[in-house]
Amino acid sequence: MFVKAGIVLTPIDQKQIEIAEFGLGNLELEGLELFTYINNERYCAKELALFPGQTCPEHKHPTVGAHMGKMETFRCRWGKVYLYVEGERASTIQAKVPAGSEPYYTVYCEIVLHPGEQYTIAPNTLHWFQAGEDGAVVSEFSSTSRDDLDIFTDPRIRRIPESGEN
């Protein structure tokens, strides 16, 4: 999918693609594939790829000690993304919450991103997102990413990275 968005990854980069399936065993519906360009103590840049209808589960990036939670900007590069954040609930939503996970999706303020559109998520804000019918690629620009500290609404989730070679 990265190619569809015009994103060129070298063979070395391709080996560094992370498959985030969150320990749910249902990657086609809940998970994502990501490539991290850089993540240091000041900033982070990633590419996120989602299969058609694939959902990144609801979570937030909390403040931990002296570290403020991650602020992130999502910019849609290809496809369509349904992003849900805290705020006024949409009367109807366009995404489909994955069957069996309904209790773990609690925020429904809908933002629809098309290629070239972006949205910034404040630290400590619950959010989740889902690709449209063709899939999606999203560029993420953020403060330092500390994925191991993310808080997921679904207690079944394990945030263990898995390389693309597996």
PDB file of N, CA and C in Angstrom, residues 80-126:
ATOM      1  N   LYS A  80      -8.979   6.662   2.195  1.00  0.00           N
ATOM      2  CA  LYS A  80      -9.850   7.452   3.077  1.00  0.00           C
ATOM      3  C   LYS A  80      -9.703   6.907   4.481  1.00  0.00           C
ATOM      4  N   VAL A  81      -9.720   7.818   5.467  1.00  0.00           N
ATOM      5  CA  VAL A  81      -9.581   7.417   6.868  1.00  0.00           C
ATOM      6  C   VAL A  81     -10.721   8.015   7.672  1.00  0.00           C
ATOM      7  N   TYR A  82     -11.366   7.172   8.464  1.00  0.00           N
ATOM      8  CA  TYR A  82     -12.384   7.618   9.418  1.00  0.00           C
ATOM      9  C   TYR A  82     -11.694   7.673  10.772  1.00  0.00           C
ATOM     10  N   LEU A  83     -11.557   8.875  11.310  1.00  0.00           N
ATOM     11  CA  LEU A  83     -10.889   9.101  12.584  1.00  0.00           C
ATOM     12  C   LEU A  83     -11.932   9.494  13.615  1.00  0.00           C
ATOM     13  N   TYR A  84     -11.848   8.891  14.799  1.00  0.00           N
ATOM     14  CA  TYR A  84     -12.795   9.172  15.876  1.00  0.00           C
ATOM     15  C   TYR A  84     -12.035   9.642  17.099  1.00  0.00           C
ATOM     16  N   VAL A  85     -12.482  10.771  17.640  1.00  0.00           N
ATOM     17  CA  VAL A  85     -11.837  11.383  18.797  1.00  0.00           C
ATOM     18  C   VAL A  85     -12.905  11.757  19.821  1.00  0.00           C
ATOM     19  N   GLU A  86     -12.452  12.173  20.998  1.00  0.00           N
ATOM     20  CA  GLU A  86     -13.370  12.671  22.014  1.00  0.00           C
ATOM     21  C   GLU A  86     -14.055  13.928  21.480  1.00  0.00           C
ATOM     22  N   GLY A  87     -15.296  14.118  21.856  1.00  0.00           N
ATOM     23  CA  GLY A  87     -16.046  15.281  21.395  1.00  0.00           C
ATOM     24  C   GLY A  87     -17.485  14.893  21.106  1.00  0.00           C
ATOM     25  N   GLU A  88     -18.180  15.769  20.403  1.00  0.00           N
ATOM     26  CA  GLU A  88     -19.596  15.531  20.122  1.00  0.00           C
ATOM     27  C   GLU A  88     -19.765  14.311  19.224  1.00  0.00           C
ATOM     28  N   ARG A  89     -20.596  13.391  19.672  1.00  0.00           N
ATOM     29  CA  ARG A  89     -20.841  12.142  18.949  1.00  0.00           C
ATOM     30  C   ARG A  89     -21.589  12.408  17.651  1.00  0.00           C
ATOM     31  N   ALA A  90     -21.116  11.814  16.572  1.00  0.00           N
ATOM     32  CA  ALA A  90     -21.814  11.897  15.289  1.00  0.00           C
ATOM     33  C   ALA A  90     -23.125  11.131  15.398  1.00  0.00           C
ATOM     34  N   SER A  91     -24.170  11.600  14.719  1.00  0.00           N
ATOM     35  CA  SER A  91     -25.466  10.912  14.785  1.00  0.00           C
ATOM     36  C   SER A  91     -25.368   9.518  14.166  1.00  0.00           C
ATOM     37  N   THR A  92     -24.596   9.374  13.124  1.00  0.00           N
ATOM     38  CA  THR A  92     -24.278   8.067  12.544  1.00  0.00           C
ATOM     39  C   THR A  92     -22.806   8.105  12.176  1.00  0.00           C
ATOM     40  N   ILE A  93     -22.157   6.954  12.223  1.00  0.00           N
ATOM     41  CA  ILE A  93     -20.747   6.920  11.848  1.00  0.00           C
ATOM     42  C   ILE A  93     -20.585   6.064  10.597  1.00  0.00           C
ATOM     43  N   GLN A  94     -19.543   6.373   9.840  1.00  0.00           N
ATOM     44  CA  GLN A  94     -19.307   5.651   8.588  1.00  0.00           C
ATOM     45  C   GLN A  94     -18.471   4.393   8.780  1.00  0.00           C
ATOM     46  N   ALA A  95     -17.687   4.334   9.851  1.00  0.00           N
ATOM     47  CA  ALA A  95     -16.869   3.154  10.124  1.00  0.00           C
ATOM     48  C   ALA A  95     -17.741   2.048  10.705  1.00  0.00           C
ATOM     49  N   LYS A  96     -17.187   0.832  10.691  1.00  0.00           N
ATOM     50  CA  LYS A  96     -17.861  -0.317  11.297  1.00  0.00           C
ATOM     51  C   LYS A  96     -16.985  -0.815  12.428  1.00  0.00           C
ATOM     52  N   VAL A  97     -17.469  -0.718  13.646  1.00  0.00           N
ATOM     53  CA  VAL A  97     -16.715  -1.208  14.804  1.00  0.00           C
ATOM     54  C   VAL A  97     -16.559  -2.722  14.648  1.00  0.00           C
ATOM     55  N   PRO A  98     -15.352  -3.250  14.808  1.00  0.00           N
ATOM     56  CA  PRO A  98     -15.133  -4.695  14.661  1.00  0.00           C
ATOM     57  C   PRO A  98     -16.025  -5.515  15.595  1.00  0.00           C
ATOM     58  N   ALA A  99     -16.663  -6.515  15.032  1.00  0.00           N
ATOM     59  CA  ALA A  99     -17.568  -7.374  15.789  1.00  0.00           C
ATOM     60  C   ALA A  99     -16.836  -8.009  16.962  1.00  0.00           C
ATOM     61  N   GLY A 100     -17.465  -7.976  18.125  1.00  0.00           N
ATOM     62  CA  GLY A 100     -16.903  -8.542  19.334  1.00  0.00           C
ATOM     63  C   GLY A 100     -16.086  -7.545  20.140  1.00  0.00           C
ATOM     64  N   SER A 101     -15.796  -6.393  19.541  1.00  0.00           N
ATOM     65  CA  SER A 101     -15.000  -5.368  20.230  1.00  0.00           C
ATOM     66  C   SER A 101     -15.817  -4.120  20.550  1.00  0.00           C
ATOM     67  N   GLU A 102     -17.110  -4.161  20.335  1.00  0.00           N
ATOM     68  CA  GLU A 102     -17.967  -2.977  20.512  1.00  0.00           C
ATOM     69  C   GLU A 102     -17.811  -2.287  21.870  1.00  0.00           C
ATOM     70  N   PRO A 103     -17.688  -3.014  22.988  1.00  0.00           N
ATOM     71  CA  PRO A 103     -17.575  -2.310  24.280  1.00  0.00           C
ATOM     72  C   PRO A 103     -16.317  -1.454  24.419  1.00  0.00           C
ATOM     73  N   TYR A 104     -15.326  -1.695  23.559  1.00  0.00           N
ATOM     74  CA  TYR A 104     -14.036  -1.023  23.689  1.00  0.00           C
ATOM     75  C   TYR A 104     -13.881   0.188  22.771  1.00  0.00           C
ATOM     76  N   TYR A 105     -14.946   0.558  22.108  1.00  0.00           N
ATOM     77  CA  TYR A 105     -14.944   1.751  21.260  1.00  0.00           C
ATOM     78  C   TYR A 105     -15.948   2.719  21.869  1.00  0.00           C
ATOM     79  N   THR A 106     -15.450   3.840  22.382  1.00  0.00           N
ATOM     80  CA  THR A 106     -16.302   4.729  23.181  1.00  0.00           C
ATOM     81  C   THR A 106     -16.378   6.160  22.679  1.00  0.00           C
ATOM     82  N   VAL A 107     -15.509   6.546  21.736  1.00  0.00           N
ATOM     83  CA  VAL A 107     -15.533   7.922  21.229  1.00  0.00           C
ATOM     84  C   VAL A 107     -15.978   7.916  19.774  1.00  0.00           C
ATOM     85  N   TYR A 108     -16.860   8.849  19.440  1.00  0.00           N
ATOM     86  CA  TYR A 108     -17.491   8.829  18.117  1.00  0.00           C
ATOM     87  C   TYR A 108     -17.622  10.199  17.464  1.00  0.00           C
ATOM     88  N   CYS A 109     -16.731  11.133  17.801  1.00  0.00           N
ATOM     89  CA  CYS A 109     -16.690  12.406  17.085  1.00  0.00           C
ATOM     90  C   CYS A 109     -15.914  12.111  15.800  1.00  0.00           C
ATOM     91  N   GLU A 110     -16.602  12.129  14.657  1.00  0.00           N
ATOM     92  CA  GLU A 110     -16.041  11.641  13.399  1.00  0.00           C
ATOM     93  C   GLU A 110     -15.357  12.736  12.583  1.00  0.00           C
ATOM     94  N   ILE A 111     -14.140  12.429  12.141  1.00  0.00           N
ATOM     95  CA  ILE A 111     -13.401  13.264  11.207  1.00  0.00           C
ATOM     96  C   ILE A 111     -13.056  12.362  10.028  1.00  0.00           C
ATOM     97  N   VAL A 112     -13.424  12.757   8.822  1.00  0.00           N
ATOM     98  CA  VAL A 112     -13.112  11.971   7.635  1.00  0.00           C
ATOM     99  C   VAL A 112     -11.959  12.657   6.910  1.00  0.00           C
ATOM    100  N   LEU A 113     -10.898  11.896   6.684  1.00  0.00           N
ATOM    101  CA  LEU A 113      -9.718  12.436   6.011  1.00  0.00           C
ATOM    102  C   LEU A 113      -9.562  11.816   4.625  1.00  0.00           C
ATOM    103  N   HIS A 114      -9.437  12.696   3.630  1.00  0.00           N
ATOM    104  CA  HIS A 114      -9.144  12.299   2.255  1.00  0.00           C
ATOM    105  C   HIS A 114      -7.697  12.700   1.961  1.00  0.00           C
ATOM    106  N   PRO A 115      -7.104  12.218   0.867  1.00  0.00           N
ATOM    107  CA  PRO A 115      -5.718  12.576   0.561  1.00  0.00           C
ATOM    108  C   PRO A 115      -5.491  14.095   0.618  1.00  0.00           C
ATOM    109  N   GLY A 116      -4.441  14.475   1.348  1.00  0.00           N
ATOM    110  CA  GLY A 116      -4.087  15.883   1.499  1.00  0.00           C
ATOM    111  C   GLY A 116      -4.711  16.552   2.706  1.00  0.00           C
ATOM    112  N   GLU A 117      -5.624  15.876   3.397  1.00  0.00           N
ATOM    113  CA  GLU A 117      -6.254  16.441   4.585  1.00  0.00           C
ATOM    114  C   GLU A 117      -5.569  15.901   5.826  1.00  0.00           C
ATOM    115  N   GLN A 118      -5.568  16.720   6.882  1.00  0.00           N
ATOM    116  CA  GLN A 118      -4.905  16.304   8.113  1.00  0.00           C
ATOM    117  C   GLN A 118      -5.672  16.772   9.337  1.00  0.00           C
ATOM    118  N   TYR A 119      -5.327  16.134  10.464  1.00  0.00           N
ATOM    119  CA  TYR A 119      -5.960  16.453  11.741  1.00  0.00           C
ATOM    120  C   TYR A 119      -4.934  16.213  12.846  1.00  0.00           C
ATOM    121  N   THR A 120      -4.895  17.116  13.827  1.00  0.00           N
ATOM    122  CA  THR A 120      -3.975  16.972  14.946  1.00  0.00           C
ATOM    123  C   THR A 120      -4.724  16.528  16.195  1.00  0.00           C
ATOM    124  N   ILE A 121      -4.202  15.488  16.827  1.00  0.00           N
ATOM    125  CA  ILE A 121      -4.795  14.906  18.030  1.00  0.00           C
ATOM    126  C   ILE A 121      -3.971  15.357  19.231  1.00  0.00           C
ATOM    127  N   ALA A 122      -4.641  15.978  20.193  1.00  0.00           N
ATOM    128  CA  ALA A 122      -3.971  16.467  21.406  1.00  0.00           C
ATOM    129  C   ALA A 122      -3.536  15.292  22.283  1.00  0.00           C
ATOM    130  N   PRO A 123      -2.519  15.502  23.131  1.00  0.00           N
ATOM    131  CA  PRO A 123      -2.093  14.453  24.055  1.00  0.00           C
ATOM    132  C   PRO A 123      -3.252  14.005  24.956  1.00  0.00           C
ATOM    133  N   ASN A 124      -3.209  12.743  25.344  1.00  0.00           N
ATOM    134  CA  ASN A 124      -4.166  12.173  26.295  1.00  0.00           C
ATOM    135  C   ASN A 124      -5.610  12.190  25.786  1.00  0.00           C
ATOM    136  N   THR A 125      -5.779  12.134  24.461  1.00  0.00           N
ATOM    137  CA  THR A 125      -7.106  12.136  23.838  1.00  0.00           C
ATOM    138  C   THR A 125      -7.414  10.740  23.313  1.00  0.00           C
ATOM    139  N   LEU A 126      -8.512  10.153  23.757  1.00  0.00           N
ATOM    140  CA  LEU A 126      -8.920   8.861  23.200  1.00  0.00           C
ATOM    141  C   LEU A 126      -9.197   9.027  21.710  1.00  0.00           C
TER     142      LEU A 126
END
